[in-house]
XYZ file of C-alpha atoms in Angstrom:
154
model
C -25.826 -13.790 12.082
C -22.648 -13.265 10.085
C -19.363 -11.885 11.302
C -16.030 -10.804 9.871
C -12.757 -9.561 11.314
C -9.452 -8.297 9.965
C -6.203 -7.222 11.623
C -3.572 -4.942 10.116
C -0.407 -3.252 11.373
C -0.377 0.502 10.681
C 2.564 2.882 10.985
C 0.694 5.486 13.038
C 0.104 6.211 16.733
C -2.768 4.358 18.389
C -4.340 7.590 19.676
C -4.505 9.098 16.162
C -6.094 5.899 14.836
C -8.635 5.884 17.678
C -9.416 9.599 17.227
C -10.281 8.975 13.568
C -12.645 6.078 14.351
C -14.263 7.411 17.538
C -17.005 9.604 16.049
C -17.840 6.864 13.452
C -18.708 9.653 10.994
C -15.669 8.921 8.791
C -16.958 5.492 7.710
C -17.959 6.677 4.192
C -14.265 7.440 3.511
C -13.315 3.774 3.778
C -16.554 1.825 3.205
C -17.976 2.700 -0.248
C -21.473 1.354 0.586
C -21.802 3.682 3.583
C -23.294 6.950 2.347
C -23.231 8.749 5.688
C -22.976 8.350 9.414
C -24.254 11.355 11.318
C -24.447 12.092 15.015
C -27.946 12.123 16.473
C -28.608 15.555 17.918
C -28.277 15.706 21.659
C -26.825 12.213 21.954
C -23.025 12.112 21.824
C -22.852 8.325 21.577
C -25.626 7.774 19.011
C -25.315 7.925 15.211
C -27.644 7.480 12.241
C -26.313 5.313 9.396
C -27.394 5.433 5.730
C -26.056 2.667 3.513
C -26.608 1.982 -0.195
C -28.701 -1.054 -0.937
C -29.823 -2.734 -4.172
C -32.020 -0.987 -6.745
C -31.177 2.426 -5.334
C -32.842 1.743 -1.987
C -31.048 2.853 1.151
C -30.909 0.921 4.394
C -30.893 3.048 7.547
C -30.427 2.435 11.247
C -29.247 4.052 14.440
C -26.271 2.808 16.417
C -24.969 3.571 19.873
C -21.369 3.414 21.074
C -21.422 0.673 23.694
C -17.740 0.540 24.605
C -15.221 3.345 24.539
C -11.652 2.993 25.787
C -9.758 6.076 24.537
C -6.758 5.078 22.458
C -7.612 1.377 22.758
C -11.100 0.439 21.543
C -14.435 1.705 20.306
C -17.473 -0.540 19.797
C -20.989 0.180 18.580
C -24.271 -1.652 18.185
C -27.467 -0.878 16.301
C -30.484 0.133 18.328
C -34.123 -0.369 17.474
C -35.838 2.806 16.436
C -39.298 1.546 17.356
C -41.140 3.079 14.402
C -43.035 1.466 11.561
C -40.728 3.115 9.030
C -37.482 2.009 10.664
C -35.307 -0.411 8.742
C -33.944 -2.036 11.832
C -30.804 -3.941 11.002
C -28.968 -5.733 13.786
C -25.322 -4.758 13.421
C -22.401 -4.388 15.757
C -18.802 -3.451 15.256
C -15.618 -2.904 17.172
C -12.184 -1.544 16.429
C -9.274 -2.407 18.696
C -5.989 -0.496 18.706
C -2.877 -2.301 19.972
C -0.185 0.301 20.673
C 3.194 -1.014 19.534
C 5.059 2.277 19.907
C 5.825 3.379 16.341
C 2.986 1.293 14.957
C -0.520 0.203 15.906
C -2.214 -3.118 15.368
C -5.782 -2.388 14.279
C -8.491 -5.037 14.334
C -11.923 -4.371 12.869
C -14.720 -6.823 13.606
C -18.305 -6.572 12.362
C -21.409 -8.635 13.041
C -24.700 -8.355 11.178
C -28.146 -9.922 11.099
C -30.972 -8.714 8.888
C -34.717 -8.964 9.364
C -36.845 -10.569 6.638
C -38.388 -9.087 3.513
C -37.016 -6.279 1.366
C -34.663 -5.101 4.090
C -33.103 -8.572 4.237
C -32.468 -8.448 0.481
C -30.856 -5.030 0.777
C -28.665 -6.124 3.655
C -27.668 -9.322 1.838
C -26.376 -7.166 -1.023
C -24.755 -4.746 1.380
C -22.902 -7.546 3.126
C -22.009 -9.468 -0.034
C -18.411 -10.572 0.461
C -18.090 -8.743 3.801
C -14.595 -10.067 4.499
C -13.252 -8.460 1.326
C -15.066 -5.184 2.129
C -13.552 -5.033 5.624
C -10.079 -5.831 4.282
C -10.371 -3.082 1.644
C -11.676 -0.613 4.223
C -8.788 -1.341 6.565
C -6.324 -0.934 3.682
C -7.853 2.506 2.964
C -7.676 3.391 6.644
C -3.999 2.393 6.695
C -3.364 4.732 3.738
C -5.110 7.603 5.520
C -3.196 7.100 8.765
C 0.207 6.577 7.156
C -0.205 9.703 4.996
C -1.339 12.352 7.531
C -1.260 15.140 4.948
C -4.173 13.419 3.192
C -6.253 13.491 6.394
C -5.504 17.073 7.473
C -8.150 18.504 5.147
C -10.840 16.181 6.479
């Protein structure tokens, strides 16, 4: 299993940062490989993820929010779908928000483990240089939070 983490100070309130992350549906705005994250109907804490893989093949999985501390932390973990067609990928992530008054320390941590076969190849491509991808995503998030006018239309 691989893991990455990155911490960045952002000039924005912790609650606003948390509110942006909490639904998880904004991930495509900061992670270019993530095509969409949609809520599962009837389940407020469950989302369906679609991520670009190699050769135009998508990798998909469901995740459930496993920890939720408003204004402080949100964490999620993939769940097995239990179907023959499911591309079950073991992933987990967490975002912590350290309120420093005028600024917020934001730490993103991700863990991932792929099954074998074609899905493993897709996930290996997806997580190629994961540290750099997380750092870029957090830089984009910082831009969004420090320029609220750019997020008001979202």
